[in-house]
GROMACS .gro file of N, CA and C in nm:
model
  465
    1MET      N    1   0.053  -0.089   0.004
    1MET     CA    2  -0.025   0.036  -0.056
    1MET      C    3   0.077   0.099  -0.006
    2GLY      N    4   0.031   0.184  -0.044
    2GLY     CA    5   0.089   0.330  -0.053
    2GLY      C    6   0.058   0.448   0.073
    3PHE      N    7   0.143   0.616   0.070
    3PHE     CA    8   0.143   0.636   0.199
    3PHE      C    9  -0.023   0.682   0.211
    4ILE      N   10  -0.094   0.743   0.080
    4ILE     CA   11  -0.188   0.748   0.133
    4ILE      C   12  -0.292   0.688   0.220
    5ASP      N   13  -0.333   0.545   0.108
    5ASP     CA   14  -0.371   0.455   0.174
    5ASP      C   15  -0.351   0.375   0.320
    6GLU      N   16  -0.243   0.411   0.363
    6GLU     CA   17  -0.148   0.351   0.517
    6GLU      C   18  -0.251   0.494   0.585
    7TYR      N   19  -0.216   0.601   0.522
    7TYR     CA   20  -0.287   0.753   0.575
    7TYR      C   21  -0.413   0.736   0.675
    8LYS      N   22  -0.488   0.680   0.498
    8LYS     CA   23  -0.647   0.644   0.491
    8LYS      C   24  -0.691   0.463   0.671
    9ARG      N   25  -0.612   0.448   0.616
    9ARG     CA   26  -0.647   0.342   0.760
    9ARG      C   27  -0.596   0.354   0.871
   10LEU      N   28  -0.502   0.468   0.891
   10LEU     CA   29  -0.500   0.542   0.993
   10LEU      C   30  -0.593   0.592   1.052
   11GLU      N   31  -0.663   0.747   0.948
   11GLU     CA   32  -0.784   0.739   0.962
   11GLU      C   33  -0.926   0.674   1.066
   12LYS      N   34  -0.916   0.601   0.973
   12LYS     CA   35  -1.009   0.479   0.990
   12LYS      C   36  -0.953   0.408   1.183
   13LEU      N   37  -0.840   0.384   1.213
   13LEU     CA   38  -0.839   0.340   1.355
   13LEU      C   39  -0.890   0.417   1.385
   14CYS      N   40  -0.814   0.570   1.374
   14CYS     CA   41  -0.835   0.700   1.522
   14CYS      C   42  -0.986   0.671   1.520
   15GLY      N   43  -1.036   0.720   1.427
   15GLY     CA   44  -1.203   0.707   1.443
   15GLY      C   45  -1.232   0.590   1.550
   16GLN      N   46  -1.232   0.524   1.535
   16GLN     CA   47  -1.225   0.387   1.596
   16GLN      C   48  -1.205   0.436   1.718
   17ALA      N   49  -1.056   0.485   1.772
   17ALA     CA   50  -1.033   0.470   1.945
   17ALA      C   51  -1.062   0.551   1.978
   18LEU      N   52  -1.114   0.716   1.896
   18LEU     CA   53  -1.078   0.812   1.947
   18LEU      C   54  -1.336   0.852   1.964
   19GLY      N   55  -1.365   0.831   1.880
   19GLY     CA   56  -1.477   0.823   1.865
   19GLY      C   57  -1.473   0.861   1.671
   20GLU      N   58  -1.589   0.867   1.629
   20GLU     CA   59  -1.655   0.914   1.489
   20GLU      C   60  -1.493   1.054   1.456
   21ASP      N   61  -1.571   1.150   1.493
   21ASP     CA   62  -1.517   1.236   1.553
   21ASP      C   63  -1.354   1.312   1.487
   22GLY      N   64  -1.322   1.168   1.583
   22GLY     CA   65  -1.149   1.151   1.637
   22GLY      C   66  -1.030   1.189   1.559
   23ARG      N   67  -0.997   1.103   1.464
   23ARG     CA   68  -0.935   1.066   1.358
   23ARG      C   69  -0.752   1.112   1.430
   24VAL      N   70  -0.711   1.155   1.340
   24VAL     CA   71  -0.584   1.202   1.302
   24VAL      C   72  -0.526   1.298   1.414
   25THR      N   73  -0.642   1.415   1.387
   25THR     CA   74  -0.592   1.512   1.445
   25THR      C   75  -0.671   1.481   1.576
   26ALA      N   76  -0.760   1.436   1.602
   26ALA     CA   77  -0.788   1.451   1.733
   26ALA      C   78  -0.703   1.294   1.795
   27TYR      N   79  -0.570   1.212   1.776
   27TYR     CA   80  -0.549   1.210   1.848
   27TYR      C   81  -0.414   1.249   1.799
   28ILE      N   82  -0.361   1.381   1.737
   28ILE     CA   83  -0.250   1.439   1.773
   28ILE      C   84  -0.288   1.557   1.886
   29ASP      N   85  -0.374   1.580   1.887
   29ASP     CA   86  -0.422   1.704   1.963
   29ASP      C   87  -0.427   1.591   2.133
   30ALA      N   88  -0.488   1.485   2.159
   30ALA     CA   89  -0.460   1.429   2.252
   30ALA      C   90  -0.325   1.401   2.317
   31MET      N   91  -0.249   1.386   2.214
   31MET     CA   92  -0.062   1.380   2.292
   31MET      C   93  -0.046   1.485   2.329
   32ARG      N   94  -0.081   1.629   2.255
   32ARG     CA   95  -0.029   1.699   2.311
   32ARG      C   96  -0.062   1.770   2.427
   33ALA      N   97  -0.234   1.759   2.387
   33ALA     CA   98  -0.305   1.786   2.556
   33ALA      C   99  -0.221   1.708   2.734
   34ILE      N  100  -0.105   1.651   2.678
   34ILE     CA  101  -0.010   1.557   2.765
   34ILE      C  102   0.111   1.600   2.827
   35PRO      N  103   0.104   1.698   2.933
   35PRO     CA  104   0.273   1.741   2.948
   35PRO      C  105   0.431   1.636   2.993
   36ASP      N  106   0.330   1.525   3.019
   36ASP     CA  107   0.463   1.439   3.054
   36ASP      C  108   0.499   1.343   2.975
   37GLY      N  109   0.406   1.280   2.868
   37GLY     CA  110   0.419   1.162   2.774
   37GLY      C  111   0.544   1.127   2.772
   38GLU      N  112   0.605   1.209   2.709
   38GLU     CA  113   0.764   1.162   2.800
   38GLU      C  114   0.865   1.111   2.866
   39ARG      N  115   0.771   1.130   2.982
   39ARG     CA  116   0.848   1.012   3.112
   39ARG      C  117   0.820   0.941   3.141
   40TYR      N  118   0.635   0.897   3.045
   40TYR     CA  119   0.625   0.742   3.065
   40TYR      C  120   0.657   0.683   2.875
   41VAL      N  121   0.641   0.746   2.753
   41VAL     CA  122   0.652   0.646   2.691
   41VAL      C  123   0.764   0.758   2.538
   42SER      N  124   0.869   0.617   2.558
   42SER     CA  125   1.047   0.720   2.510
   42SER      C  126   1.032   0.785   2.423
   43THR      N  127   0.877   0.696   2.306
   43THR     CA  128   0.906   0.715   2.174
   43THR      C  129   0.748   0.860   2.169
   44TRP      N  130   0.793   0.924   2.266
   44TRP     CA  131   0.606   0.963   2.276
   44TRP      C  132   0.668   1.114   2.135
   45GLN      N  133   0.765   1.202   2.171
   45GLN     CA  134   0.790   1.310   2.080
   45GLN      C  135   0.823   1.281   1.929
   46GLU      N  136   0.840   1.206   1.926
   46GLU     CA  137   0.954   1.075   1.790
   46GLU      C  138   0.804   1.089   1.716
   47ASP      N  139   0.665   0.979   1.777
   47ASP     CA  140   0.578   0.963   1.690
   47ASP      C  141   0.555   1.121   1.687
   48LEU      N  142   0.450   1.143   1.819
   48LEU     CA  143   0.391   1.354   1.754
   48LEU      C  144   0.449   1.432   1.662
   49LYS      N  145   0.622   1.407   1.645
   49LYS     CA  146   0.676   1.534   1.538
   49LYS      C  147   0.636   1.451   1.365
   50ARG      N  148   0.602   1.273   1.345
   50ARG     CA  149   0.628   1.216   1.337
   50ARG      C  150   0.437   1.237   1.203
   51LEU      N  151   0.322   1.212   1.359
   51LEU     CA  152   0.224   1.163   1.281
   51LEU      C  153   0.190   1.355   1.246
   52LYS      N  154   0.249   1.445   1.321
   52LYS     CA  155   0.211   1.588   1.251
   52LYS      C  156   0.260   1.602   1.132
   53HIS      N  157   0.425   1.609   1.107
   53HIS     CA  158   0.419   1.581   0.880
   53HIS      C  159   0.381   1.584   0.833
   54TYR      N  160   0.332   1.376   0.865
   54TYR     CA  161   0.230   1.257   0.831
   54TYR      C  162   0.086   1.362   0.739
   55ARG      N  163   0.029   1.431   0.842
   55ARG     CA  164  -0.092   1.483   0.880
   55ARG      C  165  -0.009   1.624   0.754
   56TRP      N  166   0.050   1.684   0.764
   56TRP     CA  167   0.080   1.774   0.657
   56TRP      C  168   0.110   1.748   0.531
   57MET      N  169   0.219   1.646   0.521
   57MET     CA  170   0.234   1.555   0.397
   57MET      C  171   0.066   1.528   0.356
   58ARG      N  172  -0.037   1.488   0.425
   58ARG     CA  173  -0.143   1.455   0.372
   58ARG      C  174  -0.207   1.571   0.294
   59ASN      N  175  -0.202   1.690   0.409
   59ASN     CA  176  -0.305   1.761   0.384
   59ASN      C  177  -0.229   1.813   0.234
   60ARG      N  178  -0.043   1.837   0.245
   60ARG     CA  179  -0.028   1.925   0.060
   60ARG      C  180  -0.084   1.806  -0.027
   61ILE      N  181  -0.059   1.725   0.007
   61ILE     CA  182  -0.106   1.573  -0.168
   61ILE      C  183  -0.283   1.618  -0.180
   62VAL      N  184  -0.298   1.603  -0.107
   62VAL     CA  185  -0.439   1.665  -0.156
   62VAL      C  186  -0.470   1.768  -0.146
   63HIS      N  187  -0.426   1.843  -0.143
   63HIS     CA  188  -0.537   1.922  -0.143
   63HIS      C  189  -0.397   2.080  -0.287
   64GLU      N  190  -0.266   2.042  -0.270
   64GLU     CA  191  -0.184   2.129  -0.348
   64GLU      C  192  -0.154   2.087  -0.468
   65PRO      N  193  -0.204   2.077  -0.600
   65PRO     CA  194  -0.184   2.104  -0.750
   65PRO      C  195  -0.024   2.024  -0.795
   66ASP      N  196   0.030   2.055  -0.790
   66ASP     CA  197   0.183   1.968  -0.774
   66ASP      C  198   0.233   1.874  -0.690
   67CYS      N  199   0.183   1.862  -0.586
   67CYS     CA  200   0.219   1.775  -0.488
   67CYS      C  201   0.119   1.668  -0.486
   68ASN      N  202   0.217   1.496  -0.527
   68ASN     CA  203   0.159   1.399  -0.514
   68ASN      C  204   0.231   1.279  -0.445
   69GLU      N  205   0.232   1.123  -0.415
   69GLU     CA  206   0.310   1.061  -0.348
   69GLU      C  207   0.411   1.077  -0.393
   70LYS      N  208   0.473   1.051  -0.507
   70LYS     CA  209   0.576   1.052  -0.608
   70LYS      C  210   0.690   1.133  -0.521
   71ASN      N  211   0.614   1.273  -0.533
   71ASN     CA  212   0.763   1.377  -0.535
   71ASN      C  213   0.691   1.387  -0.371
   72MET      N  214   0.645   1.342  -0.329
   72MET     CA  215   0.649   1.386  -0.167
   72MET      C  216   0.716   1.304  -0.023
   73CYS      N  217   0.662   1.130  -0.059
   73CYS     CA  218   0.690   1.073   0.000
   73CYS      C  219   0.822   0.982  -0.044
   74ALA      N  220   0.887   0.938   0.075
   74ALA     CA  221   0.929   0.784   0.004
   74ALA      C  222   0.860   0.675   0.068
   75PRO      N  223   0.891   0.556   0.066
   75PRO     CA  224   0.872   0.454   0.114
   75PRO      C  225   0.830   0.457   0.235
   76GLU      N  226   1.019   0.527   0.299
   76GLU     CA  227   1.021   0.465   0.420
   76GLU      C  228   0.844   0.503   0.524
   77ASP      N  229   0.749   0.632   0.481
   77ASP     CA  230   0.672   0.708   0.506
   77ASP      C  231   0.588   0.624   0.558
   78ALA      N  232   0.481   0.530   0.409
   78ALA     CA  233   0.455   0.465   0.407
   78ALA      C  234   0.463   0.343   0.549
   79LYS      N  235   0.578   0.272   0.540
   79LYS     CA  236   0.615   0.160   0.634
   79LYS      C  237   0.578   0.212   0.777
   80TRP      N  238   0.595   0.328   0.841
   80TRP     CA  239   0.694   0.391   0.921
   80TRP      C  240   0.436   0.386   0.991
   81LEU      N  241   0.360   0.452   0.900
   81LEU     CA  242   0.227   0.468   0.920
   81LEU      C  243   0.170   0.313   0.938
   82ARG      N  244   0.270   0.168   0.880
   82ARG     CA  245   0.206   0.088   0.884
   82ARG      C  246   0.200   0.022   1.002
   83ASN      N  247   0.313   0.030   1.049
   83ASN     CA  248   0.406   0.017   1.163
   83ASN      C  249   0.284   0.090   1.317
   84PHE      N  250   0.265   0.232   1.267
   84PHE     CA  251   0.142   0.351   1.360
   84PHE      C  252   0.017   0.208   1.369
   85CYS      N  253  -0.018   0.140   1.239
   85CYS     CA  254  -0.117   0.156   1.280
   85CYS      C  255  -0.136   0.020   1.367
   86MET      N  256  -0.055  -0.031   1.377
   86MET     CA  257  -0.026  -0.189   1.402
   86MET      C  258  -0.010  -0.136   1.566
   87ARG      N  259   0.048  -0.083   1.585
   87ARG     CA  260   0.085  -0.086   1.726
   87ARG      C  261  -0.040  -0.049   1.780
   88LEU      N  262  -0.178   0.093   1.685
   88LEU     CA  263  -0.290   0.125   1.792
   88LEU      C  264  -0.379  -0.072   1.749
   89GLU      N  265  -0.353  -0.106   1.707
   89GLU     CA  266  -0.454  -0.254   1.719
   89GLU      C  267  -0.376  -0.320   1.813
   90LYS      N  268  -0.244  -0.339   1.833
   90LYS     CA  269  -0.186  -0.397   1.939
   90LYS      C  270  -0.205  -0.310   2.160
   91HIS      N  271  -0.332  -0.186   2.101
   91HIS     CA  272  -0.263  -0.119   2.199
   91HIS      C  273  -0.135  -0.080   2.276
   92LYS      N  274  -0.039  -0.027   2.095
   92LYS     CA  275   0.125   0.009   2.218
   92LYS      C  276   0.131   0.069   2.139
   93ASP      N  277   0.064   0.227   2.068
   93ASP     CA  278   0.015   0.286   2.076
   93ASP      C  279   0.059   0.423   2.250
   94PRO      N  280   0.128   0.528   2.204
   94PRO     CA  281   0.141   0.596   2.242
   94PRO      C  282   0.015   0.662   2.374
   95LEU      N  283  -0.047   0.686   2.315
   95LEU     CA  284  -0.130   0.749   2.380
   95LEU      C  285  -0.161   0.630   2.506
   96THR      N  286  -0.194   0.473   2.482
   96THR     CA  287  -0.220   0.331   2.562
   96THR      C  288  -0.113   0.322   2.609
   97LEU      N  289   0.017   0.351   2.639
   97LEU     CA  290   0.138   0.287   2.672
   97LEU      C  291   0.098   0.430   2.774
   98TYR      N  292   0.161   0.558   2.727
   98TYR     CA  293   0.075   0.666   2.877
   98TYR      C  294   0.000   0.584   2.933
   99LEU      N  295  -0.137   0.566   2.890
   99LEU     CA  296  -0.290   0.554   3.017
   99LEU      C  297  -0.186   0.428   3.055
  100LYS      N  298  -0.166   0.343   3.038
  100LYS     CA  299  -0.133   0.243   3.069
  100LYS      C  300   0.019   0.271   3.179
  101ALA      N  301   0.048   0.358   3.186
  101ALA     CA  302   0.163   0.325   3.310
  101ALA      C  303   0.089   0.463   3.362
  102THR      N  304   0.043   0.551   3.359
  102THR     CA  305   0.011   0.602   3.436
  102THR      C  306  -0.058   0.532   3.571
  103ALA      N  307  -0.147   0.472   3.456
  103ALA     CA  308  -0.247   0.360   3.584
  103ALA      C  309  -0.158   0.364   3.662
  104ALA      N  310  -0.003   0.216   3.630
  104ALA     CA  311   0.041   0.166   3.718
  104ALA      C  312   0.079   0.254   3.805
  105ALA      N  313   0.153   0.348   3.771
  105ALA     CA  314   0.190   0.452   3.877
  105ALA      C  315   0.118   0.516   3.986
  106GLY      N  316  -0.036   0.524   3.948
  106GLY     CA  317  -0.134   0.604   4.021
  106GLY      C  318  -0.147   0.444   4.164
  107LYS      N  319  -0.122   0.304   4.065
  107LYS     CA  320  -0.211   0.240   4.204
  107LYS      C  321  -0.093   0.220   4.226
  108LYS      N  322   0.072   0.242   4.233
  108LYS     CA  323   0.184   0.225   4.355
  108LYS      C  324   0.157   0.356   4.407
  109ASN      N  325   0.163   0.480   4.370
  109ASN     CA  326   0.087   0.589   4.470
  109ASN      C  327  -0.031   0.565   4.514
  110THR      N  328  -0.165   0.502   4.523
  110THR     CA  329  -0.225   0.506   4.631
  110THR      C  330  -0.271   0.499   4.722
  111SER      N  331  -0.283   0.580   4.811
  111SER     CA  332  -0.330   0.569   4.946
  111SER      C  333  -0.441   0.654   5.020
  112GLY      N  334  -0.463   0.569   5.207
  112GLY     CA  335  -0.591   0.622   5.209
  112GLY      C  336  -0.654   0.512   5.136
  113LYS      N  337  -0.798   0.561   5.175
  113LYS     CA  338  -0.934   0.472   5.177
  113LYS      C  339  -0.987   0.430   5.000
  114GLY      N  340  -0.861   0.352   4.906
  114GLY     CA  341  -0.926   0.301   4.796
  114GLY      C  342  -0.953   0.441   4.707
  115LYS      N  343  -0.952   0.512   4.725
  115LYS     CA  344  -0.874   0.663   4.634
  115LYS      C  345  -0.816   0.617   4.508
  116ARG      N  346  -0.793   0.633   4.388
  116ARG     CA  347  -0.777   0.651   4.327
  116ARG      C  348  -0.719   0.770   4.280
  117SER      N  349  -0.556   0.768   4.263
  117SER     CA  350  -0.454   0.906   4.261
  117SER      C  351  -0.512   0.936   4.079
  118ASN      N  352  -0.522   0.866   3.966
  118ASN     CA  353  -0.506   0.902   3.798
  118ASN      C  354  -0.658   0.873   3.865
  119PRO      N  355  -0.685   0.963   3.717
  119PRO     CA  356  -0.863   0.937   3.649
  119PRO      C  357  -0.894   0.922   3.547
  120ALA      N  358  -0.782   0.857   3.474
  120ALA     CA  359  -0.808   0.761   3.428
  120ALA      C  360  -0.797   0.609   3.411
  121GLN      N  361  -0.760   0.583   3.535
  121GLN     CA  362  -0.865   0.527   3.680
  121GLN      C  363  -1.021   0.446   3.694
  122ALA      N  364  -1.005   0.571   3.705
  122ALA     CA  365  -1.151   0.576   3.714
  122ALA      C  366  -1.328   0.588   3.588
  123ALA      N  367  -1.231   0.578   3.534
  123ALA     CA  368  -1.295   0.556   3.394
  123ALA      C  369  -1.303   0.445   3.374
  124PRO      N  370  -1.468   0.356   3.341
  124PRO     CA  371  -1.472   0.170   3.329
  124PRO      C  372  -1.508   0.206   3.187
  125PRO      N  373  -1.414   0.090   3.150
  125PRO     CA  374  -1.391   0.105   2.979
  125PRO      C  375  -1.564   0.161   2.916
  126LEU      N  376  -1.598   0.208   2.810
  126LEU     CA  377  -1.658   0.191   2.731
  126LEU      C  378  -1.749   0.055   2.649
  127THR      N  379  -1.894  -0.007   2.646
  127THR     CA  380  -1.863  -0.142   2.572
  127THR      C  381  -1.994  -0.010   2.441
  128LYS      N  382  -1.916  -0.120   2.341
  128LYS     CA  383  -2.064  -0.099   2.247
  128LYS      C  384  -2.273  -0.049   2.273
  129SER      N  385  -2.319  -0.133   2.382
  129SER     CA  386  -2.382  -0.129   2.401
  129SER      C  387  -2.421   0.023   2.448
  130GLN      N  388  -2.370   0.084   2.502
  130GLN     CA  389  -2.342   0.253   2.581
  130GLN      C  390  -2.391   0.365   2.395
  131ASN      N  391  -2.514   0.419   2.436
  131ASN     CA  392  -2.543   0.524   2.365
  131ASN      C  393  -2.487   0.632   2.357
  132THR      N  394  -2.374   0.626   2.292
  132THR     CA  395  -2.220   0.809   2.341
  132THR      C  396  -2.239   0.803   2.212
  133SER      N  397  -2.208   0.916   2.135
  133SER     CA  398  -2.121   0.986   2.004
  133SER      C  399  -2.030   0.875   1.997
  134GLN      N  400  -1.948   0.868   2.090
  134GLN     CA  401  -1.764   0.831   2.122
  134GLN      C  402  -1.764   0.691   2.104
  135THR      N  403  -1.860   0.571   2.096
  135THR     CA  404  -1.846   0.447   2.084
  135THR      C  405  -1.912   0.440   1.899
  136LYS      N  406  -2.004   0.501   1.883
  136LYS     CA  407  -2.061   0.468   1.751
  136LYS      C  408  -1.978   0.391   1.691
  137ALA      N  409  -1.831   0.400   1.645
  137ALA     CA  410  -1.859   0.327   1.542
  137ALA      C  411  -1.767   0.196   1.595
  138TYR      N  412  -1.806   0.152   1.704
  138TYR     CA  413  -1.765   0.043   1.748
  138TYR      C  414  -1.862  -0.094   1.755
  139ARG      N  415  -2.009   0.026   1.735
  139ARG     CA  416  -2.199  -0.102   1.742
  139ARG      C  417  -2.203  -0.161   1.586
  140GLY      N  418  -2.224  -0.279   1.637
  140GLY     CA  419  -2.188  -0.381   1.526
  140GLY      C  420  -2.064  -0.433   1.600
  141THR      N  421  -1.952  -0.423   1.626
  141THR     CA  422  -1.809  -0.502   1.590
  141THR      C  423  -1.808  -0.620   1.629
  142GLY      N  424  -1.887  -0.599   1.783
  142GLY     CA  425  -1.822  -0.688   1.906
  142GLY      C  426  -1.735  -0.588   1.927
  143LYS      N  427  -1.650  -0.543   1.951
  143LYS     CA  428  -1.530  -0.469   2.029
  143LYS      C  429  -1.617  -0.383   2.122
  144THR      N  430  -1.487  -0.379   2.272
  144THR     CA  431  -1.542  -0.284   2.390
  144THR      C  432  -1.408  -0.138   2.295
  145ALA      N  433  -1.491  -0.001   2.353
  145ALA     CA  434  -1.414   0.050   2.306
  145ALA      C  435  -1.204   0.036   2.445
  146GLY      N  436  -1.126   0.072   2.362
  146GLY     CA  437  -0.980   0.047   2.469
  146GLY      C  438  -0.967   0.200   2.532
  147PRO      N  439  -0.880   0.159   2.554
  147PRO     CA  440  -0.775   0.303   2.668
  147PRO      C  441  -0.821   0.441   2.633
  148LEU      N  442  -0.780   0.452   2.486
  148LEU     CA  443  -0.784   0.568   2.408
  148LEU      C  444  -0.924   0.610   2.448
  149LEU      N  445  -1.013   0.568   2.370
  149LEU     CA  446  -1.175   0.575   2.418
  149LEU      C  447  -1.196   0.657   2.574
  150CYS      N  448  -1.143   0.615   2.661
  150CYS     CA  449  -1.178   0.675   2.785
  150CYS      C  450  -1.035   0.806   2.765
  151LEU      N  451  -0.955   0.805   2.745
  151LEU     CA  452  -0.841   0.938   2.737
  151LEU      C  453  -0.928   1.032   2.686
  152ALA      N  454  -1.020   1.042   2.609
  152ALA     CA  455  -1.050   1.102   2.516
  152ALA      C  456  -1.181   1.131   2.559
  153LEU      N  457  -1.256   1.103   2.632
  153LEU     CA  458  -1.289   1.088   2.750
  153LEU      C  459  -1.259   1.230   2.832
  154LEU      N  460  -1.197   1.206   2.922
  154LEU     CA  461  -1.125   1.272   3.064
  154LEU      C  462  -1.041   1.419   2.980
  155LEU      N  463  -1.010   1.437   2.875
  155LEU     CA  464  -0.984   1.520   2.746
  155LEU      C  465  -1.063   1.641   2.764
   0.00000   0.00000   0.00000
């Protein structure tokens, strides 16, 4: 697959993870809203930089008459997008890793009468049966919304 096809796949996965209105821009915005992401995820800054760059490339290809995949993209670009999509599917993307890491840190730092120190832990996973716009993409798929949807609800 080429760059645009891989980008479309990424758009679809982000839409499923963050709600139908999410997509890549929402994923980038969610990353930007987390000031300490690189503290918990070693690839945070590089992933954010690449996502922003590839969104820019996609927009140029789609909107600029003289831009196309041939003169804008290298084979490595589509390969990186494919790899990122696999990471999303396997819940090994930056936002999910951040949620897992902060949830683990929250469990270690929890004190008192069972209070949770991390708000991400307070939000239970959403299921396809809940009638919210965020779960719209999951209706009829038999899937439950993952950690990214919980993050979207917190932001």
